[in-house]
mmCIF file of C-alpha atoms and ligand atoms in Angstrom:
data_model
loop_
_atom_site.group_PDB
_atom_site.id
_atom_site.type_symbol
_atom_site.label_atom_id
_atom_site.label_comp_id
_atom_site.label_asym_id
_atom_site.label_seq_id
_atom_site.Cartn_x
_atom_site.Cartn_y
_atom_site.Cartn_z
ATOM 1 C CA UNK Q 1 19.410 19.260 -9.978
ATOM 2 C CA UNK Q 2 18.506 19.779 -13.631
ATOM 3 C CA UNK Q 3 20.783 22.794 -13.772
ATOM 4 C CA UNK Q 4 23.670 20.789 -12.316
ATOM 5 C CA UNK Q 5 23.078 18.005 -14.855
ATOM 6 C CA UNK Q 6 23.257 20.335 -17.821
ATOM 7 C CA UNK Q 7 26.455 21.887 -16.495
ATOM 8 C CA UNK Q 8 28.039 18.409 -16.290
ATOM 9 C CA UNK Q 9 26.930 17.706 -19.870
ATOM 10 C CA UNK Q 10 28.541 20.908 -21.095
ATOM 11 C CA UNK Q 11 31.835 19.945 -19.454
ATOM 12 C CA UNK Q 12 31.834 16.527 -21.102
ATOM 13 C CA UNK Q 13 31.249 18.070 -24.523
ATOM 14 C CA UNK Q 14 34.100 20.486 -23.974
ATOM 15 C CA UNK Q 15 36.547 17.727 -23.022
ATOM 16 C CA UNK Q 16 35.594 15.704 -26.095
ATOM 17 C CA UNK Q 17 36.270 18.644 -28.387
ATOM 18 C CA UNK Q 18 39.695 19.155 -26.830
ATOM 19 C CA UNK Q 19 40.400 15.407 -27.142
ATOM 20 C CA UNK Q 20 39.639 15.445 -30.864
ATOM 21 C CA UNK Q 21 41.881 18.428 -31.379
ATOM 22 C CA UNK Q 22 44.731 16.746 -29.508
ATOM 23 C CA UNK Q 23 44.394 13.647 -31.677
ATOM 24 C CA UNK Q 24 45.057 15.867 -34.666
ATOM 25 C CA UNK Q 25 41.841 14.908 -36.440
ATOM 26 C CA UNK Q 26 43.198 11.423 -37.002
ATOM 27 C CA UNK Q 27 39.822 9.751 -36.249
ATOM 28 C CA UNK Q 28 38.800 7.348 -33.457
ATOM 29 C CA UNK Q 29 41.509 5.391 -31.684
ATOM 30 C CA UNK Q 30 40.704 1.665 -31.276
ATOM 31 C CA UNK Q 31 40.413 0.730 -27.562
ATOM 32 C CA UNK Q 32 42.934 -1.691 -26.113
ATOM 33 C CA UNK Q 33 41.987 -5.130 -24.749
ATOM 34 C CA UNK Q 34 39.947 -5.293 -21.525
ATOM 35 C CA UNK Q 35 41.987 -4.846 -18.398
ATOM 36 C CA UNK Q 36 40.281 -6.264 -15.271
ATOM 37 C CA UNK Q 37 40.955 -4.930 -11.806
ATOM 38 C CA UNK Q 38 38.286 -6.782 -9.792
ATOM 39 C CA UNK Q 39 35.180 -8.925 -10.092
ATOM 40 C CA UNK Q 40 32.820 -8.559 -7.136
ATOM 41 C CA UNK Q 41 29.196 -8.294 -6.029
ATOM 42 C CA UNK Q 42 27.534 -5.214 -7.488
ATOM 43 C CA UNK Q 43 25.976 -4.533 -4.102
ATOM 44 C CA UNK Q 44 28.455 -4.065 -1.285
ATOM 45 C CA UNK Q 45 25.809 -5.300 1.144
ATOM 46 C CA UNK Q 46 25.680 -8.715 -0.554
ATOM 47 C CA UNK Q 47 29.443 -9.389 -0.259
ATOM 48 C CA UNK Q 48 32.286 -7.051 0.484
ATOM 49 C CA UNK Q 49 35.466 -8.784 -0.636
ATOM 50 C CA UNK Q 50 36.875 -8.517 -4.154
ATOM 51 C CA UNK Q 51 36.860 -11.590 -6.381
ATOM 52 C CA UNK Q 52 33.841 -13.011 -4.547
ATOM 53 C CA UNK Q 53 30.370 -13.197 -6.090
ATOM 54 C CA UNK Q 54 27.016 -14.782 -5.189
ATOM 55 C CA UNK Q 55 24.825 -16.981 -7.391
ATOM 56 C CA UNK Q 56 21.690 -15.285 -8.626
ATOM 57 C CA UNK Q 57 23.045 -11.830 -7.692
ATOM 58 C CA UNK Q 58 24.600 -9.170 -9.888
ATOM 59 C CA UNK Q 59 28.363 -9.056 -10.307
ATOM 60 C CA UNK Q 60 30.407 -6.110 -11.486
ATOM 61 C CA UNK Q 61 33.658 -6.283 -13.400
ATOM 62 C CA UNK Q 62 35.762 -3.190 -12.825
ATOM 63 C CA UNK Q 63 38.698 -2.173 -14.985
ATOM 64 C CA UNK Q 64 39.296 -0.463 -18.334
ATOM 65 C CA UNK Q 65 38.184 -1.001 -21.944
ATOM 66 C CA UNK Q 66 35.204 -3.091 -20.836
ATOM 67 C CA UNK Q 67 32.654 -1.861 -23.404
ATOM 68 C CA UNK Q 68 33.289 -4.851 -25.713
ATOM 69 C CA UNK Q 69 32.667 -7.495 -22.985
ATOM 70 C CA UNK Q 70 29.576 -9.557 -23.849
ATOM 71 C CA UNK Q 71 29.873 -12.689 -21.679
ATOM 72 C CA UNK Q 72 31.343 -13.708 -18.336
ATOM 73 C CA UNK Q 73 32.275 -17.405 -18.241
ATOM 74 C CA UNK Q 74 32.803 -19.204 -14.938
ATOM 75 C CA UNK Q 75 35.063 -22.042 -16.061
ATOM 76 C CA UNK Q 76 34.941 -23.935 -12.752
ATOM 77 C CA UNK Q 77 37.427 -26.537 -11.662
ATOM 78 C CA UNK Q 78 36.948 -29.281 -14.236
ATOM 79 C CA UNK Q 79 37.071 -28.953 -18.050
ATOM 80 C CA UNK Q 80 34.276 -27.355 -20.041
ATOM 81 C CA UNK Q 81 31.572 -29.550 -18.489
ATOM 82 C CA UNK Q 82 31.027 -27.257 -15.502
ATOM 83 C CA UNK Q 83 31.325 -23.951 -17.396
ATOM 84 C CA UNK Q 84 28.547 -21.468 -16.685
ATOM 85 C CA UNK Q 85 28.064 -18.391 -18.864
ATOM 86 C CA UNK Q 86 26.389 -15.101 -17.959
ATOM 87 C CA UNK Q 87 25.364 -12.635 -20.661
ATOM 88 C CA UNK Q 88 26.455 -9.112 -19.763
ATOM 89 C CA UNK Q 89 23.502 -6.793 -19.052
ATOM 90 C CA UNK Q 90 25.296 -3.493 -19.421
ATOM 91 C CA UNK Q 91 28.800 -2.152 -19.849
ATOM 92 C CA UNK Q 92 30.688 1.083 -19.687
ATOM 93 C CA UNK Q 93 34.309 1.932 -20.303
ATOM 94 C CA UNK Q 94 35.113 0.961 -16.704
ATOM 95 C CA UNK Q 95 32.479 -1.632 -15.745
ATOM 96 C CA UNK Q 96 30.420 -4.602 -16.904
ATOM 97 C CA UNK Q 97 27.422 -6.015 -15.006
ATOM 98 C CA UNK Q 98 25.892 -9.503 -15.231
ATOM 99 C CA UNK Q 99 23.873 -11.910 -13.061
ATOM 100 C CA UNK Q 100 25.884 -14.805 -11.648
ATOM 101 C CA UNK Q 101 24.458 -18.073 -13.053
ATOM 102 C CA UNK Q 102 22.818 -20.490 -10.606
ATOM 103 C CA UNK Q 103 25.349 -23.184 -11.575
ATOM 104 C CA UNK Q 104 28.498 -21.011 -11.504
ATOM 105 C CA UNK Q 105 31.474 -22.625 -9.737
ATOM 106 C CA UNK Q 106 34.530 -21.180 -8.000
ATOM 107 C CA UNK Q 107 37.512 -21.009 -10.341
ATOM 108 C CA UNK Q 108 38.959 -18.987 -13.220
ATOM 109 C CA UNK Q 109 36.682 -16.506 -14.990
ATOM 110 C CA UNK Q 110 37.034 -15.588 -18.655
ATOM 111 C CA UNK Q 111 35.557 -12.506 -20.310
ATOM 112 C CA UNK Q 112 34.422 -12.902 -23.911
ATOM 113 C CA UNK Q 113 33.476 -10.385 -26.596
ATOM 114 C CA UNK Q 114 31.169 -11.025 -29.533
ATOM 115 C CA UNK Q 115 33.292 -14.017 -30.520
ATOM 116 C CA UNK Q 116 34.053 -16.778 -28.026
ATOM 117 C CA UNK Q 117 37.757 -16.013 -27.911
ATOM 118 C CA UNK Q 118 38.879 -14.808 -24.469
ATOM 119 C CA UNK Q 119 39.449 -11.083 -24.015
ATOM 120 C CA UNK Q 120 40.639 -11.288 -20.415
ATOM 121 C CA UNK Q 121 40.956 -13.781 -17.580
ATOM 122 C CA UNK Q 122 40.872 -13.668 -13.780
ATOM 123 C CA UNK Q 123 42.619 -16.589 -12.059
ATOM 124 C CA UNK Q 124 40.166 -17.233 -9.260
ATOM 125 C CA UNK Q 125 36.720 -15.893 -8.423
ATOM 126 C CA UNK Q 126 35.010 -17.386 -5.388
ATOM 127 C CA UNK Q 127 31.333 -18.218 -5.952
ATOM 128 C CA UNK Q 128 29.028 -18.347 -2.950
ATOM 129 C CA UNK Q 129 25.605 -20.044 -2.874
ATOM 130 C CA UNK Q 130 22.429 -18.118 -3.660
ATOM 131 C CA UNK Q 131 20.524 -16.677 -0.721
ATOM 132 C CA UNK Q 132 17.224 -18.373 0.023
ATOM 133 C CA UNK Q 133 14.210 -16.070 0.040
ATOM 134 C CA UNK Q 134 11.244 -17.151 2.125
ATOM 135 C CA UNK Q 135 7.927 -15.381 1.520
ATOM 136 C CA UNK Q 136 5.951 -14.751 4.695
ATOM 137 C CA UNK Q 137 2.858 -12.812 3.726
ATOM 138 C CA UNK Q 138 1.601 -12.704 0.201
ATOM 139 C CA UNK Q 139 -1.976 -11.507 0.745
ATOM 140 C CA UNK Q 140 -3.402 -14.412 -1.251
ATOM 141 C CA UNK Q 141 -7.036 -14.252 -2.215
ATOM 142 C CA UNK Q 142 -7.518 -10.758 -0.790
ATOM 143 C CA UNK Q 143 -9.054 -7.715 -2.443
ATOM 144 C CA UNK Q 144 -7.489 -4.267 -2.453
ATOM 145 C CA UNK Q 145 -8.733 -0.907 -3.646
ATOM 146 C CA UNK Q 146 -6.915 2.169 -4.891
ATOM 147 C CA UNK Q 147 -6.685 4.581 -1.975
ATOM 148 C CA UNK Q 148 -7.867 1.897 0.440
ATOM 149 C CA UNK Q 149 -6.672 1.535 4.019
ATOM 150 C CA UNK Q 150 -5.176 -1.897 3.356
ATOM 151 C CA UNK Q 151 -2.366 -2.224 0.833
ATOM 152 C CA UNK Q 152 -1.295 -5.349 -1.011
ATOM 153 C CA UNK Q 153 1.875 -6.560 0.710
ATOM 154 C CA UNK Q 154 4.667 -9.007 0.060
ATOM 155 C CA UNK Q 155 6.851 -9.874 3.023
ATOM 156 C CA UNK Q 156 9.932 -12.055 3.032
ATOM 157 C CA UNK Q 157 13.089 -13.050 4.896
ATOM 158 C CA UNK Q 158 16.489 -14.141 3.601
ATOM 159 C CA UNK Q 159 19.060 -16.538 5.060
ATOM 160 C CA UNK Q 160 22.053 -14.420 3.952
ATOM 161 C CA UNK Q 161 22.488 -10.860 2.635
ATOM 162 C CA UNK Q 162 20.796 -10.447 -0.742
ATOM 163 C CA UNK Q 163 19.503 -7.974 -3.251
ATOM 164 C CA UNK Q 164 15.986 -9.245 -3.765
ATOM 165 C CA UNK Q 165 14.139 -8.218 -6.889
ATOM 166 C CA UNK Q 166 10.359 -8.550 -6.606
ATOM 167 C CA UNK Q 167 8.041 -7.963 -9.538
ATOM 168 C CA UNK Q 168 4.348 -7.208 -9.588
ATOM 169 C CA UNK Q 169 2.653 -9.003 -12.449
ATOM 170 C CA UNK Q 170 -0.704 -8.395 -14.103
ATOM 171 C CA UNK Q 171 -1.917 -12.001 -14.086
ATOM 172 C CA UNK Q 172 -4.140 -11.657 -17.151
ATOM 173 C CA UNK Q 173 -1.498 -10.435 -19.606
ATOM 174 C CA UNK Q 174 1.644 -11.414 -17.632
ATOM 175 C CA UNK Q 175 2.971 -7.855 -17.939
ATOM 176 C CA UNK Q 176 5.334 -6.664 -15.216
ATOM 177 C CA UNK Q 177 3.763 -3.481 -13.876
ATOM 178 C CA UNK Q 178 6.082 -2.795 -10.943
ATOM 179 C CA UNK Q 179 9.482 -3.783 -9.543
ATOM 180 C CA UNK Q 180 11.150 -3.418 -6.169
ATOM 181 C CA UNK Q 181 14.860 -3.902 -5.581
ATOM 182 C CA UNK Q 182 15.321 -4.546 -1.867
ATOM 183 C CA UNK Q 183 18.616 -4.932 -0.017
ATOM 184 C CA UNK Q 184 17.797 -7.549 2.645
ATOM 185 C CA UNK Q 185 19.719 -8.915 5.615
ATOM 186 C CA UNK Q 186 19.098 -12.158 7.539
ATOM 187 C CA UNK Q 187 16.871 -11.867 10.577
ATOM 188 C CA UNK Q 188 15.000 -8.772 9.357
ATOM 189 C CA UNK Q 189 11.706 -9.320 7.543
ATOM 190 C CA UNK Q 190 11.269 -6.931 4.661
ATOM 191 C CA UNK Q 191 7.867 -5.830 3.478
ATOM 192 C CA UNK Q 192 6.804 -4.387 0.157
ATOM 193 C CA UNK Q 193 3.568 -2.424 0.125
ATOM 194 C CA UNK Q 194 1.885 -1.637 -3.160
ATOM 195 C CA UNK Q 195 -0.312 1.465 -3.184
ATOM 196 C CA UNK Q 196 -2.124 0.571 -6.420
ATOM 197 C CA UNK Q 197 -0.129 2.982 -8.557
ATOM 198 C CA UNK Q 198 1.580 2.112 -11.798
ATOM 199 C CA UNK Q 199 3.307 4.435 -14.205
ATOM 200 C CA UNK Q 200 0.532 6.706 -15.407
ATOM 201 C CA UNK Q 201 -1.732 6.535 -12.349
ATOM 202 C CA UNK Q 202 -4.033 3.962 -10.768
ATOM 203 C CA UNK Q 203 -3.607 0.392 -11.953
ATOM 204 C CA UNK Q 204 -6.500 -1.151 -13.829
ATOM 205 C CA UNK Q 205 -8.989 -3.446 -12.125
ATOM 206 C CA UNK Q 206 -7.874 -7.066 -12.255
ATOM 207 C CA UNK Q 207 -5.794 -9.832 -10.717
ATOM 208 C CA UNK Q 208 -2.183 -9.214 -9.767
ATOM 209 C CA UNK Q 209 0.591 -11.255 -8.229
ATOM 210 C CA UNK Q 210 3.985 -10.677 -6.653
ATOM 211 C CA UNK Q 211 6.823 -12.697 -8.158
ATOM 212 C CA UNK Q 212 10.422 -13.185 -7.057
ATOM 213 C CA UNK Q 213 12.670 -12.256 -9.978
ATOM 214 C CA UNK Q 214 15.944 -12.566 -8.074
ATOM 215 C CA UNK Q 215 17.859 -14.247 -6.614
ATOM 216 C CA UNK Q 216 17.520 -16.658 -9.515
ATOM 217 C CA UNK Q 217 17.318 -19.890 -7.575
ATOM 218 C CA UNK Q 218 14.984 -22.697 -6.683
ATOM 219 C CA UNK Q 219 13.266 -20.408 -4.192
ATOM 220 C CA UNK Q 220 11.561 -18.567 -7.049
ATOM 221 C CA UNK Q 221 9.532 -21.673 -7.688
ATOM 222 C CA UNK Q 222 8.350 -21.628 -4.077
ATOM 223 C CA UNK Q 223 5.979 -18.756 -4.932
ATOM 224 C CA UNK Q 224 3.623 -20.041 -7.587
ATOM 225 C CA UNK Q 225 1.713 -17.108 -8.983
ATOM 226 C CA UNK Q 226 -1.704 -18.693 -8.777
ATOM 227 C CA UNK Q 227 -1.564 -18.833 -4.980
ATOM 228 C CA UNK Q 228 -0.278 -15.293 -4.540
ATOM 229 C CA UNK Q 229 -2.763 -13.642 -6.855
ATOM 230 C CA UNK Q 230 -4.969 -10.965 -5.363
ATOM 231 C CA UNK Q 231 -7.722 -8.763 -6.691
ATOM 232 C CA UNK Q 232 -7.273 -5.035 -7.146
ATOM 233 C CA UNK Q 233 -9.858 -2.481 -8.211
ATOM 234 C CA UNK Q 234 -9.666 1.262 -8.715
ATOM 235 C CA UNK Q 235 -13.096 1.842 -7.104
ATOM 236 C CA UNK Q 236 -15.493 0.162 -4.697
ATOM 237 C CA UNK Q 237 -19.264 0.091 -5.130
ATOM 238 C CA UNK Q 238 -20.534 2.589 -2.529
ATOM 239 C CA UNK Q 239 -23.587 0.729 -1.138
ATOM 240 C CA UNK Q 240 -22.304 -2.140 1.002
ATOM 241 C CA UNK Q 241 -25.416 -4.283 1.070
ATOM 242 C CA UNK Q 242 -28.326 -5.419 -1.133
ATOM 243 C CA UNK Q 243 -29.334 -2.677 -3.584
ATOM 244 C CA UNK Q 244 -30.533 -1.986 -7.090
ATOM 245 C CA UNK Q 245 -29.173 0.405 -9.700
ATOM 246 C CA UNK Q 246 -32.459 2.297 -10.139
ATOM 247 C CA UNK Q 247 -36.023 1.239 -10.864
ATOM 248 C CA UNK Q 248 -37.376 3.586 -13.524
ATOM 249 C CA UNK Q 249 -35.870 5.877 -16.168
ATOM 250 C CA UNK Q 250 -36.539 8.789 -13.818
ATOM 251 C CA UNK Q 251 -33.877 7.324 -11.496
ATOM 252 C CA UNK Q 252 -31.274 7.708 -14.235
ATOM 253 C CA UNK Q 253 -28.962 10.580 -15.063
ATOM 254 C CA UNK Q 254 -31.121 13.134 -16.903
ATOM 255 C CA UNK Q 255 -34.276 11.809 -15.208
ATOM 256 C CA UNK Q 256 -35.501 10.060 -18.354
ATOM 257 C CA UNK Q 257 -35.995 13.448 -19.969
ATOM 258 C CA UNK Q 258 -38.734 14.411 -17.521
ATOM 259 C CA UNK Q 259 -36.617 16.436 -15.111
ATOM 260 C CA UNK Q 260 -33.173 17.768 -14.335
ATOM 261 C CA UNK Q 261 -31.357 14.961 -12.532
ATOM 262 C CA UNK Q 262 -27.571 15.012 -12.182
ATOM 263 C CA UNK Q 263 -27.092 11.536 -10.728
ATOM 264 C CA UNK Q 264 -28.204 7.937 -10.374
ATOM 265 C CA UNK Q 265 -30.750 6.860 -7.727
ATOM 266 C CA UNK Q 266 -30.041 3.421 -6.268
ATOM 267 C CA UNK Q 267 -32.363 1.896 -3.705
ATOM 268 C CA UNK Q 268 -31.356 -0.042 -0.610
ATOM 269 C CA UNK Q 269 -32.576 -0.691 2.916
ATOM 270 C CA UNK Q 270 -32.595 2.372 5.161
ATOM 271 C CA UNK Q 271 -29.379 2.207 7.168
ATOM 272 C CA UNK Q 272 -27.351 0.239 4.629
ATOM 273 C CA UNK Q 273 -23.671 1.146 4.922
ATOM 274 C CA UNK Q 274 -22.325 3.780 2.522
ATOM 275 C CA UNK Q 275 -18.611 3.716 1.715
ATOM 276 C CA UNK Q 276 -16.437 6.070 -0.316
ATOM 277 C CA UNK Q 277 -16.211 4.635 -3.846
ATOM 278 C CA UNK Q 278 -12.882 6.423 -4.130
ATOM 279 C CA UNK Q 279 -10.928 7.955 -1.272
ATOM 280 C CA UNK Q 280 -9.718 11.514 -1.338
ATOM 281 C CA UNK Q 281 -10.477 14.805 0.343
ATOM 282 C CA UNK Q 282 -13.930 15.674 1.604
ATOM 283 C CA UNK Q 283 -14.905 18.865 -0.167
ATOM 284 C CA UNK Q 284 -18.283 19.330 1.479
ATOM 285 C CA UNK Q 285 -20.180 17.463 4.178
ATOM 286 C CA UNK Q 286 -23.391 18.929 5.508
ATOM 287 C CA UNK Q 287 -27.126 19.359 5.027
ATOM 288 C CA UNK Q 288 -29.113 20.897 2.180
ATOM 289 C CA UNK Q 289 -32.900 21.090 1.854
ATOM 290 C CA UNK Q 290 -32.937 19.093 -1.403
ATOM 291 C CA UNK Q 291 -29.810 16.939 -1.028
ATOM 292 C CA UNK Q 292 -30.454 16.144 2.640
ATOM 293 C CA UNK Q 293 -27.334 14.962 4.430
ATOM 294 C CA UNK Q 294 -24.683 14.886 1.730
ATOM 295 C CA UNK Q 295 -20.973 14.384 1.109
ATOM 296 C CA UNK Q 296 -18.759 15.506 -1.785
ATOM 297 C CA UNK Q 297 -15.361 13.824 -2.108
ATOM 298 C CA UNK Q 298 -12.591 14.964 -4.428
ATOM 299 C CA UNK Q 299 -11.404 11.520 -5.586
ATOM 300 C CA UNK Q 300 -7.651 11.053 -5.191
ATOM 301 C CA UNK Q 301 -5.860 10.978 -8.520
ATOM 302 C CA UNK Q 302 -9.042 11.325 -10.603
ATOM 303 C CA UNK Q 303 -9.888 15.011 -10.832
ATOM 304 C CA UNK Q 304 -13.488 13.848 -10.349
ATOM 305 C CA UNK Q 305 -15.846 14.723 -7.534
ATOM 306 C CA UNK Q 306 -18.068 11.985 -6.095
ATOM 307 C CA UNK Q 307 -21.360 13.130 -4.555
ATOM 308 C CA UNK Q 308 -23.507 11.136 -2.102
ATOM 309 C CA UNK Q 309 -26.981 12.443 -1.092
ATOM 310 C CA UNK Q 310 -29.941 11.701 1.226
ATOM 311 C CA UNK Q 311 -27.768 10.100 3.963
ATOM 312 C CA UNK Q 312 -29.753 8.827 6.949
ATOM 313 C CA UNK Q 313 -27.827 10.887 9.527
ATOM 314 C CA UNK Q 314 -25.224 13.631 9.708
ATOM 315 C CA UNK Q 315 -22.254 12.378 7.610
ATOM 316 C CA UNK Q 316 -19.463 10.559 9.482
ATOM 317 C CA UNK Q 317 -16.835 12.723 7.772
ATOM 318 C CA UNK Q 318 -16.204 16.470 7.832
ATOM 319 C CA UNK Q 319 -15.144 18.965 5.196
ATOM 320 C CA UNK Q 320 -11.357 18.740 4.826
ATOM 321 C CA UNK Q 321 -11.072 15.115 6.045
ATOM 322 C CA UNK Q 322 -8.948 12.637 4.102
ATOM 323 C CA UNK Q 323 -10.891 9.420 3.547
ATOM 324 C CA UNK Q 324 -9.870 5.998 2.326
ATOM 325 C CA UNK Q 325 -11.574 4.129 -0.479
ATOM 326 C CA UNK Q 326 -14.103 1.928 1.335
ATOM 327 C CA UNK Q 327 -14.254 4.116 4.449
ATOM 328 C CA UNK Q 328 -17.759 4.412 5.889
ATOM 329 C CA UNK Q 329 -19.156 7.893 5.282
ATOM 330 C CA UNK Q 330 -22.755 7.288 6.405
ATOM 331 C CA UNK Q 331 -25.848 5.206 5.718
ATOM 332 C CA UNK Q 332 -28.515 5.092 3.041
ATOM 333 C CA UNK Q 333 -31.480 7.305 3.996
ATOM 334 C CA UNK Q 334 -34.168 9.606 2.601
ATOM 335 C CA UNK Q 335 -33.297 13.010 4.041
ATOM 336 C CA UNK Q 336 -33.944 16.060 1.843
ATOM 337 C CA UNK Q 337 -36.139 15.786 -1.235
ATOM 338 C CA UNK Q 338 -36.383 12.000 -1.439
ATOM 339 C CA UNK Q 339 -39.015 9.323 -1.256
ATOM 340 C CA UNK Q 340 -37.815 5.883 -0.307
ATOM 341 C CA UNK Q 341 -34.357 5.190 1.074
ATOM 342 C CA UNK Q 342 -31.844 5.497 -1.738
ATOM 343 C CA UNK Q 343 -28.426 6.812 -2.614
ATOM 344 C CA UNK Q 344 -28.396 9.636 -5.118
ATOM 345 C CA UNK Q 345 -24.878 9.437 -6.553
ATOM 346 C CA UNK Q 346 -23.222 11.980 -8.858
ATOM 347 C CA UNK Q 347 -19.892 12.220 -10.628
ATOM 348 C CA UNK Q 348 -18.436 15.516 -11.796
ATOM 349 C CA UNK Q 349 -15.515 16.155 -14.103
ATOM 350 C CA UNK Q 350 -12.635 18.409 -13.040
ATOM 351 C CA UNK Q 351 -12.491 20.926 -11.524
ATOM 352 C CA UNK Q 352 -15.497 19.507 -9.743
ATOM 353 C CA UNK Q 353 -18.931 19.942 -8.235
ATOM 354 C CA UNK Q 354 -20.182 23.512 -8.794
ATOM 355 C CA UNK Q 355 -16.566 24.593 -9.338
ATOM 356 C CA UNK Q 356 -16.739 24.631 -13.139
ATOM 357 C CA UNK Q 357 -16.932 20.876 -13.741
ATOM 358 C CA UNK Q 358 -19.837 19.068 -15.414
ATOM 359 C CA UNK Q 359 -21.957 16.235 -14.067
ATOM 360 C CA UNK Q 360 -21.770 13.094 -16.217
ATOM 361 C CA UNK Q 361 -23.669 9.814 -16.257
ATOM 362 C CA UNK Q 362 -22.167 7.626 -13.498
ATOM 363 C CA UNK Q 363 -24.132 4.471 -14.372
ATOM 364 C CA UNK Q 364 -21.525 2.828 -16.661
ATOM 365 C CA UNK Q 365 -18.902 3.150 -13.905
ATOM 366 C CA UNK Q 366 -21.356 2.022 -11.211
ATOM 367 C CA UNK Q 367 -22.167 -1.140 -13.179
ATOM 368 C CA UNK Q 368 -18.467 -2.051 -13.329
ATOM 369 C CA UNK Q 369 -17.865 -1.362 -9.633
ATOM 370 C CA UNK Q 370 -20.981 -3.365 -8.765
ATOM 371 C CA UNK Q 371 -19.666 -6.375 -10.681
ATOM 372 C CA UNK Q 372 -16.254 -6.166 -9.009
ATOM 373 C CA UNK Q 373 -17.203 -5.428 -5.444
HETATM 374 ZN ZN1 LIG N 401 -31.633 11.487 -7.356
#
């Protein structure tokens, strides 16, 4: 693909050089006025006929010399009072794209450049009403975890064909962290599933919300963000029941200086459920005289290994298994060299546990996960 792309680029360069030569070095030739062939829905699934567009959906002007087009004005049937103007989002020599205003009316359409004088005119463009988008399932109030079995979902139906643009918003800073452009048809519910990824990896822990960005219509207001907000975290605290984070300095990473101790000891009732703090691939699951029943998971997307020791029984997962964040891997116990039921938990940097990585203090991370889950 990359090779093909660079070949195309080379061809374009070549043509431009020939073009300059043919012009005799006389400099750039000013483009002529815009020449419009058609105005229609950008998406052929929204409407098929030329000179028909839909409110709140993208339109495309096709023709020549369109680079200078800045605005598309729907002049409507009566005077200037019902004019509706759309700013052009992007242009090329042969196309210009804009979103049809919510108050656009059927009638003549005028294209404007940087000044308001008309550059071109189309006698009649039919404007159809905006599709209505009805959200069905917005996972309100739920919690989701990176790599978890359940994904945050947004499900909706439409009453007529539409390109629906859904945004995922970080509620705290109102940043848009994801977008989905979905071609939807009436009678078929569409579902967006978010896997917790944003550009650059796992999304940060916090509150998120789905938001309808298009069609731009009253239906957008039907999804107030506050009610669709959900909680997302990149890890889950592994002990799913009452616990502490250690009782003496000897429970800490480094053993309070009195011994070699690569993890954090956290006490809980024997039999308390143990879940994977981060899903991934099980690297080891077995028994060792000191570790007792233990599990090592290569955490998906982290490079880190997560180690769980002294499990009550044989682990519920096997070497090579894929596990979800939050999946039960066993129960708190005191097998191996342990006194009192507790989880000995380790974290190792890449490439991992006894593979060249280094153990590091997991307590700062554990405190955060404990607060959030
Ligand atoms: Zn320990």
